[in-house]
CSV table of C-alpha atoms and ligand atoms in Angstrom, one decimal:
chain,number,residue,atom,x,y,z
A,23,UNK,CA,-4.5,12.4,-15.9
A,24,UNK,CA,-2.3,12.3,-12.5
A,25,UNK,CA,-2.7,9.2,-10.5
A,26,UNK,CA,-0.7,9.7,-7.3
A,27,UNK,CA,-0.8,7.6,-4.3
A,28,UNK,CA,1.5,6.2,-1.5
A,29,UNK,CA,2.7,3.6,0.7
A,30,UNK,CA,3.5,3.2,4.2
A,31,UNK,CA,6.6,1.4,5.2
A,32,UNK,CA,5.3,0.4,8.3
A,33,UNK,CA,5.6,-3.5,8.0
A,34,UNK,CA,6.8,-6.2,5.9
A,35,UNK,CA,5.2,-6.9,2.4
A,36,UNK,CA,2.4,-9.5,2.5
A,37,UNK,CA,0.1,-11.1,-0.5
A,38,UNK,CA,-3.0,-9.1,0.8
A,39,UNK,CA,-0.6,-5.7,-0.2
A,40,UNK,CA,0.3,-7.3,-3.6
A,41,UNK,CA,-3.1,-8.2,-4.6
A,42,UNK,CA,-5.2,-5.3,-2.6
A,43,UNK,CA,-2.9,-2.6,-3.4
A,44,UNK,CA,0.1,-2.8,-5.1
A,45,UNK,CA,-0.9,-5.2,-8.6
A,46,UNK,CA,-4.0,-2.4,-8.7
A,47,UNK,CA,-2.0,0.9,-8.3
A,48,UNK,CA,0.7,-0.3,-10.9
A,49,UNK,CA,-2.2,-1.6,-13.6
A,50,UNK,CA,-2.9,2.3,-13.3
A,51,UNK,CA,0.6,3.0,-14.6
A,52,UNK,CA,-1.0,2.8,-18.2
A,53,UNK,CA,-3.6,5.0,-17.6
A,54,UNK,CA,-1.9,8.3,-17.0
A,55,UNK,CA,0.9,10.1,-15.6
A,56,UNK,CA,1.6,7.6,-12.4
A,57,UNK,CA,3.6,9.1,-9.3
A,58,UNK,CA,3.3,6.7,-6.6
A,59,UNK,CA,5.6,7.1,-3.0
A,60,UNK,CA,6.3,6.0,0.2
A,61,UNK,CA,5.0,7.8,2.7
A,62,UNK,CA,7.9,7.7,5.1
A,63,UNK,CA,6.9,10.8,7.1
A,64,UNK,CA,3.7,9.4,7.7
A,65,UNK,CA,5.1,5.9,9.0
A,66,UNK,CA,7.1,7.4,11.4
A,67,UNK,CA,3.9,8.2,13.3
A,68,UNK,CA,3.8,4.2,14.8
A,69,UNK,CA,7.5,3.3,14.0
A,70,UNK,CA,9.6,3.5,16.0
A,71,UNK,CA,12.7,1.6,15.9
A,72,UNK,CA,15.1,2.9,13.3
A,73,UNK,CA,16.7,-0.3,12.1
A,74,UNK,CA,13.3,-1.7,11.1
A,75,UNK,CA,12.3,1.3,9.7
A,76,UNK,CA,14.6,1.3,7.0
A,77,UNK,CA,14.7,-2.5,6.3
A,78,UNK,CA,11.0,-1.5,5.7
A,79,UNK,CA,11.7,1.2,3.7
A,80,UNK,CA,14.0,-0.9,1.6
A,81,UNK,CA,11.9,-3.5,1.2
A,82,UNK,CA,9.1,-1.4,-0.3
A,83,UNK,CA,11.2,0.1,-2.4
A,84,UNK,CA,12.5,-2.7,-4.1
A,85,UNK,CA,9.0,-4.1,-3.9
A,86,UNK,CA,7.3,-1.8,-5.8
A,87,UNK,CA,10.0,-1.7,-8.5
A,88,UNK,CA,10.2,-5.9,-8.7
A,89,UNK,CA,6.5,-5.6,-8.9
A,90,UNK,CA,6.4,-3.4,-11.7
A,91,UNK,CA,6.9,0.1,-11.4
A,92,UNK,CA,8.8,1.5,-14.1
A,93,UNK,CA,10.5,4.2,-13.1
A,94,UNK,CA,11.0,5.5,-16.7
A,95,UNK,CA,6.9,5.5,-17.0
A,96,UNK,CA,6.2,6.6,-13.6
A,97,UNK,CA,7.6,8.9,-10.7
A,98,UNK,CA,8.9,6.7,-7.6
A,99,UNK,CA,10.3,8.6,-4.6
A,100,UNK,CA,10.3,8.8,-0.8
A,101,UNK,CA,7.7,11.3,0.4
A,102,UNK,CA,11.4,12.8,2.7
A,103,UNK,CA,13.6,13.6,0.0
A,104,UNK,CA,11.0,16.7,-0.8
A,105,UNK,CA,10.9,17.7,2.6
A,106,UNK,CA,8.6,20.8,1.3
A,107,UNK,CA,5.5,18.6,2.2
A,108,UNK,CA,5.5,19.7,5.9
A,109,UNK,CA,5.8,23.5,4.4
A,110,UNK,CA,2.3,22.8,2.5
A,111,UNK,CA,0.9,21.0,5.6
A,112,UNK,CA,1.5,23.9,7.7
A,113,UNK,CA,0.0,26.0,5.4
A,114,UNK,CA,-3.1,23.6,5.3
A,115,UNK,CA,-3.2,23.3,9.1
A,116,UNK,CA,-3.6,26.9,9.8
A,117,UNK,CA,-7.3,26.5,8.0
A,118,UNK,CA,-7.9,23.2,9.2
A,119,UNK,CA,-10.9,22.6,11.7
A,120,UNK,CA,-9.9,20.6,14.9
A,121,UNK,CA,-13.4,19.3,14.5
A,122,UNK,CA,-12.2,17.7,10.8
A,123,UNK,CA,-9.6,16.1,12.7
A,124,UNK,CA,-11.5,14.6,15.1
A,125,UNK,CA,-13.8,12.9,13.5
A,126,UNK,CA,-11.3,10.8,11.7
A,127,UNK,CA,-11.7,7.2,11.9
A,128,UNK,CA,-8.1,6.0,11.3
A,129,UNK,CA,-7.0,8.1,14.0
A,130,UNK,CA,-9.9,6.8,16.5
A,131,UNK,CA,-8.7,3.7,15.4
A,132,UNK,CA,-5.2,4.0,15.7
A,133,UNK,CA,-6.1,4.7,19.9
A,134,UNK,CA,-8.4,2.0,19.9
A,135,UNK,CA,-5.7,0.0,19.1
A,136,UNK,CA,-3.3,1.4,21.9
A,137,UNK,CA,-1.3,3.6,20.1
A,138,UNK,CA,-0.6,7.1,22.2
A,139,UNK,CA,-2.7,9.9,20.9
A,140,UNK,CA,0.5,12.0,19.1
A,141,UNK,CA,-0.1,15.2,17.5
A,142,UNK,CA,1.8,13.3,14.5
A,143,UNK,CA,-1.3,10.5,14.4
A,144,UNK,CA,-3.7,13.6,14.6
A,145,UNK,CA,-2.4,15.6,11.8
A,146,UNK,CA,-2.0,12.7,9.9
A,147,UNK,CA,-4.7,13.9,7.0
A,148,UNK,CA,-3.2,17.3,6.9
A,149,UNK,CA,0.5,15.9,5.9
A,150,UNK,CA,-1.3,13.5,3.5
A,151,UNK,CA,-3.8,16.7,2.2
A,152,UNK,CA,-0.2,18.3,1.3
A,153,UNK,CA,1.1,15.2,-0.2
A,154,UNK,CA,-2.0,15.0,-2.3
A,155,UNK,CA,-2.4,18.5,-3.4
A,156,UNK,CA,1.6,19.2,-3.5
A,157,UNK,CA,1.3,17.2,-6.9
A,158,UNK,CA,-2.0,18.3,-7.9
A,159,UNK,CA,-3.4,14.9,-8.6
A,160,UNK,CA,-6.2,13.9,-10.6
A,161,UNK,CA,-6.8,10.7,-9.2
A,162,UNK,CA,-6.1,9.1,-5.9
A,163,UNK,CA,-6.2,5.4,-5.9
A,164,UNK,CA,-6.8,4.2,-1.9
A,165,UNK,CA,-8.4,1.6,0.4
A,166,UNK,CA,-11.7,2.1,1.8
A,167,UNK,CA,-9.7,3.0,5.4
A,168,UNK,CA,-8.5,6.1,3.4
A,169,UNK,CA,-11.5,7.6,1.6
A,170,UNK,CA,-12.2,10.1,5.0
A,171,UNK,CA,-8.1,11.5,4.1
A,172,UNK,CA,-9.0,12.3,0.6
A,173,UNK,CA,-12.1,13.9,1.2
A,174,UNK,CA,-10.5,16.0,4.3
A,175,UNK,CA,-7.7,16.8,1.5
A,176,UNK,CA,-10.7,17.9,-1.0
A,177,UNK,CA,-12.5,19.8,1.8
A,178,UNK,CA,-9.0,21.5,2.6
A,179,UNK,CA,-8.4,22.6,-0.9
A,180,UNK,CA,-11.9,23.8,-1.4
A,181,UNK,CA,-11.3,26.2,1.4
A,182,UNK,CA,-7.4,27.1,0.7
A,183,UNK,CA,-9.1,28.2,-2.7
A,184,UNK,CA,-11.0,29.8,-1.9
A,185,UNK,CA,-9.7,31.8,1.3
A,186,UNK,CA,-6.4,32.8,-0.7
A,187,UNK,CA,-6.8,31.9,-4.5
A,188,UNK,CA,-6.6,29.3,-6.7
A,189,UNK,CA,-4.0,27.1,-5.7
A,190,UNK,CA,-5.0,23.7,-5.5
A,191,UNK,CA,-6.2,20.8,-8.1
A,192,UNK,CA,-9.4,19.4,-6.4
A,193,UNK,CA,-8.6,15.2,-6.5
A,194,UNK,CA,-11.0,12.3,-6.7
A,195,UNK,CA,-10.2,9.4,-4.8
A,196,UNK,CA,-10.6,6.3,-6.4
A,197,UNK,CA,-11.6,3.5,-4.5
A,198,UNK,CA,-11.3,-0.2,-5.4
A,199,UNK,CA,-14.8,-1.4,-3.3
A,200,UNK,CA,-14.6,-4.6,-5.7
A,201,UNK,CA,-11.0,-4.9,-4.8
A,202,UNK,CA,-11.2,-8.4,-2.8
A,203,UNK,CA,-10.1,-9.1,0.7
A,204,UNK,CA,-7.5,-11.4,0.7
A,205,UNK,CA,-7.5,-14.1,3.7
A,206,UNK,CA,-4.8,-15.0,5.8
A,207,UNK,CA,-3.9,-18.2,7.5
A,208,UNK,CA,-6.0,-18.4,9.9
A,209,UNK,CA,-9.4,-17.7,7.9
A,210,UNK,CA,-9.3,-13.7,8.8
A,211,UNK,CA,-8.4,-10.8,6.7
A,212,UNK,CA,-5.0,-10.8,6.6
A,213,UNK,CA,-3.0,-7.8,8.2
A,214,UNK,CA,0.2,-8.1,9.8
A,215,UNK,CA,-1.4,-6.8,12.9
A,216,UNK,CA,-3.2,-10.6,13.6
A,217,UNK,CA,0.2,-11.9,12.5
A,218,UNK,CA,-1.6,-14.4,10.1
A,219,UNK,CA,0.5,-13.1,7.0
A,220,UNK,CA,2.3,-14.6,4.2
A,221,UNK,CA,5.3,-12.4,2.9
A,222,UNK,CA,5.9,-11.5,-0.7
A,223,UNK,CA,9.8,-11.3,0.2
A,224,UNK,CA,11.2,-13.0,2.9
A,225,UNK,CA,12.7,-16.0,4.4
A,226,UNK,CA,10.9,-19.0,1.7
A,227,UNK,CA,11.3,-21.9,4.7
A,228,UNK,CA,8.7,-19.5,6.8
A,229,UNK,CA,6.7,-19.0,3.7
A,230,UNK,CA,6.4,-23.0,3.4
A,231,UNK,CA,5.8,-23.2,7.1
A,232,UNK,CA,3.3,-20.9,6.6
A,233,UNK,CA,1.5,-22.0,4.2
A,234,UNK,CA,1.4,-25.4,5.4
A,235,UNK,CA,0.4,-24.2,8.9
A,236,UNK,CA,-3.1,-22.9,6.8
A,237,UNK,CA,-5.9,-23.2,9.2
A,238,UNK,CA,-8.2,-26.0,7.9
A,239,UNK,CA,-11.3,-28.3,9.6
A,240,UNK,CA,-11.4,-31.2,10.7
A,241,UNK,CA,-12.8,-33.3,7.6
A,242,UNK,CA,-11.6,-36.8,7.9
A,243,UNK,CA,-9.2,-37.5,4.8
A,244,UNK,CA,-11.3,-40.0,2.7
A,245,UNK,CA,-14.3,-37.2,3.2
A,246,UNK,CA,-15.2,-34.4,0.6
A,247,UNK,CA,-13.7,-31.3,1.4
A,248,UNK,CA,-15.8,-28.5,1.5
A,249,UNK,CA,-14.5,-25.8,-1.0
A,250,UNK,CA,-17.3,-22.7,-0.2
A,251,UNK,CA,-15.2,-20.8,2.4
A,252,UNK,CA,-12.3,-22.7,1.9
A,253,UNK,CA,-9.0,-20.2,3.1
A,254,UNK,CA,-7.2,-22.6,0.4
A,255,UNK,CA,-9.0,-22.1,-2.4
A,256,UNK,CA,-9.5,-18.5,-1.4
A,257,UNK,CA,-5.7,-18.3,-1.5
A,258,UNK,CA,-5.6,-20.8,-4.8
A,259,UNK,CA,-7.7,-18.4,-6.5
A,260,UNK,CA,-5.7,-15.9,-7.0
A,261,UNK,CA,-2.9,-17.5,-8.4
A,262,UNK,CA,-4.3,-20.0,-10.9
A,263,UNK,CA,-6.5,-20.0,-13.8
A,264,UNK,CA,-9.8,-20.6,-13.9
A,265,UNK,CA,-9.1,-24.6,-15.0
A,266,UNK,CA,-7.0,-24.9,-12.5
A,267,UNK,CA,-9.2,-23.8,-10.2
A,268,UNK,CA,-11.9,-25.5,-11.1
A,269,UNK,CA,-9.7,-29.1,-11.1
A,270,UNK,CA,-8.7,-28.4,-7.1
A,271,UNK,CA,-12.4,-27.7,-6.4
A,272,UNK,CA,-13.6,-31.0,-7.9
A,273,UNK,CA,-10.8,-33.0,-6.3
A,274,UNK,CA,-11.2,-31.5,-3.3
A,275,UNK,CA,-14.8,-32.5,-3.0
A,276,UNK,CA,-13.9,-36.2,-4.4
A,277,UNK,CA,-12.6,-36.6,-1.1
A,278,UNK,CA,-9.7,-39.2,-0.6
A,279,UNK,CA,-6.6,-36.7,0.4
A,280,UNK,CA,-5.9,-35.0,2.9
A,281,UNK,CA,-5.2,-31.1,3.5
A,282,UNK,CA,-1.7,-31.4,3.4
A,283,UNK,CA,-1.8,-32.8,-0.4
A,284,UNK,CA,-3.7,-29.5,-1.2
A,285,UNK,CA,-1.6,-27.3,1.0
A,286,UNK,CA,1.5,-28.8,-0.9
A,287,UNK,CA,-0.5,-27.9,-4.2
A,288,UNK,CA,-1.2,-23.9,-3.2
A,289,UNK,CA,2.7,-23.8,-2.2
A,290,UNK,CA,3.9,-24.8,-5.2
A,291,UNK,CA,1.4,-22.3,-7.3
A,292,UNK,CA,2.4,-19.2,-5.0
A,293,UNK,CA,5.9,-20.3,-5.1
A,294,UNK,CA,5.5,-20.5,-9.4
A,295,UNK,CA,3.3,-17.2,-9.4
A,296,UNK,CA,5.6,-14.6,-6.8
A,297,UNK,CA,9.2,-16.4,-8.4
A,298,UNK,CA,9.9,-13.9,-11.4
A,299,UNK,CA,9.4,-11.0,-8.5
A,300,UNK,CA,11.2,-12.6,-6.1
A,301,UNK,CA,13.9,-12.9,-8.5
A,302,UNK,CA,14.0,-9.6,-9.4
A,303,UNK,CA,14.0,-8.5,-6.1
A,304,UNK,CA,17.1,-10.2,-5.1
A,305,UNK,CA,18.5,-8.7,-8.7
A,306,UNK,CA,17.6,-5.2,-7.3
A,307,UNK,CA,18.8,-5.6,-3.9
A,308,UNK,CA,22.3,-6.9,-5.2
A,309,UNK,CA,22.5,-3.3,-6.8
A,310,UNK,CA,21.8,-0.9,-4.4
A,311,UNK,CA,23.7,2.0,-6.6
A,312,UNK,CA,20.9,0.9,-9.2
A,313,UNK,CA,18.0,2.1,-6.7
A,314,UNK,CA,19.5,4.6,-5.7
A,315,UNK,CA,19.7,6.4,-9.2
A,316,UNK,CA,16.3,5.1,-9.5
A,317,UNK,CA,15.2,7.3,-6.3
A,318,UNK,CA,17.2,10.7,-6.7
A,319,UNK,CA,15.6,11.0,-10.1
A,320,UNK,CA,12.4,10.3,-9.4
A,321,UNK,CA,13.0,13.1,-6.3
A,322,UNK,CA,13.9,15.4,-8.9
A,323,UNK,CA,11.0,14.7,-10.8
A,324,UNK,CA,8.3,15.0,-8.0
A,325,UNK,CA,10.4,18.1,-6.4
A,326,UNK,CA,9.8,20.3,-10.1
A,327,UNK,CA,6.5,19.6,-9.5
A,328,UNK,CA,6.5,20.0,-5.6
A,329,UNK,CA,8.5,23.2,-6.3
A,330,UNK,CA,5.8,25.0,-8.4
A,331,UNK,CA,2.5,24.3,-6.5
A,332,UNK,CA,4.9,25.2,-3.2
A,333,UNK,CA,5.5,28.7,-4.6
A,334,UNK,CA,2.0,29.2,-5.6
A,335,UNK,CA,0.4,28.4,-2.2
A,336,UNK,CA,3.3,30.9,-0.7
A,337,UNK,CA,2.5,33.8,-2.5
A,338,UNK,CA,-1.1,32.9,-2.3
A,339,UNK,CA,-0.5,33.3,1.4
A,340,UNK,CA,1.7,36.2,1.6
A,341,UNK,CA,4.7,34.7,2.2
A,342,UNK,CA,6.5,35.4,-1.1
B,43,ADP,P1,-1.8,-4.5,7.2
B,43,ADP,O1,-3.2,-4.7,7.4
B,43,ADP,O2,-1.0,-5.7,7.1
B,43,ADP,O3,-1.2,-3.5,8.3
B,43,ADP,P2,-1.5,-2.2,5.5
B,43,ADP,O4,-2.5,-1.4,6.3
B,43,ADP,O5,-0.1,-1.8,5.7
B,43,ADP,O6,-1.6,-3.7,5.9
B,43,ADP,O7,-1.9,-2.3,4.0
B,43,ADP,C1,-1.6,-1.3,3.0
B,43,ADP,C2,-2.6,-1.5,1.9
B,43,ADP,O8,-2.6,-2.9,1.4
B,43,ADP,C3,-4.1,-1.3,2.5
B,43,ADP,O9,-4.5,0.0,2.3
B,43,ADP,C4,-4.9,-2.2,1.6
B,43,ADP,O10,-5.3,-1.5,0.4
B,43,ADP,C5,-4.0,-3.3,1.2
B,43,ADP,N1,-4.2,-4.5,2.0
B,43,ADP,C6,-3.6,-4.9,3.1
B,43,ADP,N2,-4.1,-6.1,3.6
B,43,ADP,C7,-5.0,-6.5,2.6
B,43,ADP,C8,-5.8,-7.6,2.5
B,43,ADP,N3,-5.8,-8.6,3.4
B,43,ADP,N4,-6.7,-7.7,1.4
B,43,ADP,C9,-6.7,-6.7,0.5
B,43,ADP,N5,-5.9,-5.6,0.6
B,43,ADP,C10,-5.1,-5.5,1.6
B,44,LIG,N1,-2.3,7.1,4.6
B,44,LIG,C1,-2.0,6.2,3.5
B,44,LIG,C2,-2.2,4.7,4.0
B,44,LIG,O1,-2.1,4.5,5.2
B,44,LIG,C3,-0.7,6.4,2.9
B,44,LIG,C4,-0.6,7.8,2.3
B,44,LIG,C5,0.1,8.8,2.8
B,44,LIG,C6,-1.2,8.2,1.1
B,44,LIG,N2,-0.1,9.9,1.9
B,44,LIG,C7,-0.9,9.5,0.9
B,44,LIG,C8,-2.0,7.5,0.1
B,44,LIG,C9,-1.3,10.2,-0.2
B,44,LIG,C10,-2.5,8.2,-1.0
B,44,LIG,C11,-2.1,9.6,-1.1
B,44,LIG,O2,-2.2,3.8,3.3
């Protein structure tokens, strides 16, 4: 089984990544034949300043690794080094439907949220169709926000298929609905776009700041804290057991401290929880030659796959 999915560099890392996306994609890696990659191509379609762009595509890259990819297990690479993709997403857009297009909800989205309308945020699903079906993947591990892409890449296959042969794997996307929603500091889903984020790599004074900048109520100090709703414990969850869990909740609604005290608490149990990534992080960023091996053979790898399925959809069209 092929589990294949991919990652924008369009941002910094936050904790709602790591837990919604990244700690889920990597469990995978025992369950098959894992090729995961950052979809470069497809960030450049709302990035626009170079030097971020590849301080973002660095930091995902070590990211995923210090997280746990293992690049002897799985296939890592940037979707540009096999620059054959926009081949196959040609070849996919002369069958798509402007219509399919259209009604795609991260594209409305993307204008409701005052990005021009490019035709590189309209094509968007094609390029990701071709990334998808370039490595005929089983299984496509996504966010809700991408369920439309996979089926558009499914209803593009389906037709390729049948217009001009069997080409293309049909893929499943696989979409983590139970996957939680992890809260920001301010109460609201975080996303970088409401700026209420806490990094996974990243300056650790801003971090503190951050986390001790946690929008709480008003409950007086000596008065029990309410715990249902709680963006603390929401966060605390996630990085404690169960017991200690449960001990935070019943202090908390002892009353007698203050926030702060459990503010200092949730630091200190992030800080303990992200340190062995962090650490190897800074390990990986101090060899740069290291990463770079890492990336030009997983290239390799993807591009003998890429290759084949490239030469099939050629021939299938006439080309070759
Ligand atoms: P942002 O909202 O910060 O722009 P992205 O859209 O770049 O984040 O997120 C990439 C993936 O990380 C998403 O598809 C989603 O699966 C996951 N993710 C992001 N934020 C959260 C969150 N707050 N809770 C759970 N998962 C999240
Ligand atoms: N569009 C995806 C996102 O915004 C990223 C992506 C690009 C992707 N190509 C993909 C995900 C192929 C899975 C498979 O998150």
């Amino acid at each position: 089984m092929r589990i294949f999915t991919g990652v924008k560099p369009s941002g910094h890392l936050q904790i709602g990544n790591y837990f919604g996306a990244i700690k889920p994609a990597l469990e995978l890696q025992n369950q098959g034949e894992g090729i995961y990659f950052i979809a470069d191509y497809h960030a450049l379609t709302t990035v626009h300043n170079a030097a971020d762009f590849r301080s973002y595509i660095e930091e995902v890259q070590l990211g995923w690794l210090a997280c746990g990819l293992d690049p002897k297990r799985s296939i890592f690479f940037r979707q540009s080094a096999v620059p054959e993709v926009n081949e196959l997403a040609w070849l996919l857009s002369i069958i798509t439907p402007m219509g399919l297009l259209e009604r795609c909800h991260a594209y409305k989205d993307a204008l409701a949220n005052g990005f021009a309308p490019s035709h590189g945020l309209f094509a968007y699903p094609v390029l990701m169709a071709a990334d998808i079906l370039l490595y005929q993947a089983d299984i496509v591990p996504v966010g809700k926000d991408q369920k439309q892409h996979v089926e558009v890449t499914r209803d593009l296959a389906i037709k390729f298929n049948e217009k001009f042969g069997n080409v293309f794997h049909i893929p499943q996307p696989r979409i983590s609905e139970e996957a939680a929603t992890i809260i920001g500091i301010d109460g609201r889903k975080m996303s970088k776009s409401y700026d209420n984020t806490l990094q996974l790599f990243g300056d650790d004074k801003v971090f503190k700041k951050r986390v001790m900048g946690i929008k709480t109520d008003s409950t007086p100090i000596e008065a029990p804290k309410p715990v249902e709703g709680s963006t603390l414990v929401e966060l605390f969850k996630l990085v404690a057991t169960p017991e200690e869990l449960a001990a935070y909740k019943v202090d908390m609604q002892k009353g007698g401290k203050g926030y702060g005290d459990y503010k200092k608490l949730l630091l200190e149990k992030l800080q303990n929880y992200f340190a062995p990534i962090r650490q190897r992080y800074s390990e990986l960023k101090a060899h740069p030659d290291d990463v770079r091996d890492i990336m030009a053979d997983g290239a390799k790898r993807a591009r003998a796959i890429a290759d084949q399925t490239l030469q099939a959809a050629r021939h299938a069209v006439g080309l070759a």
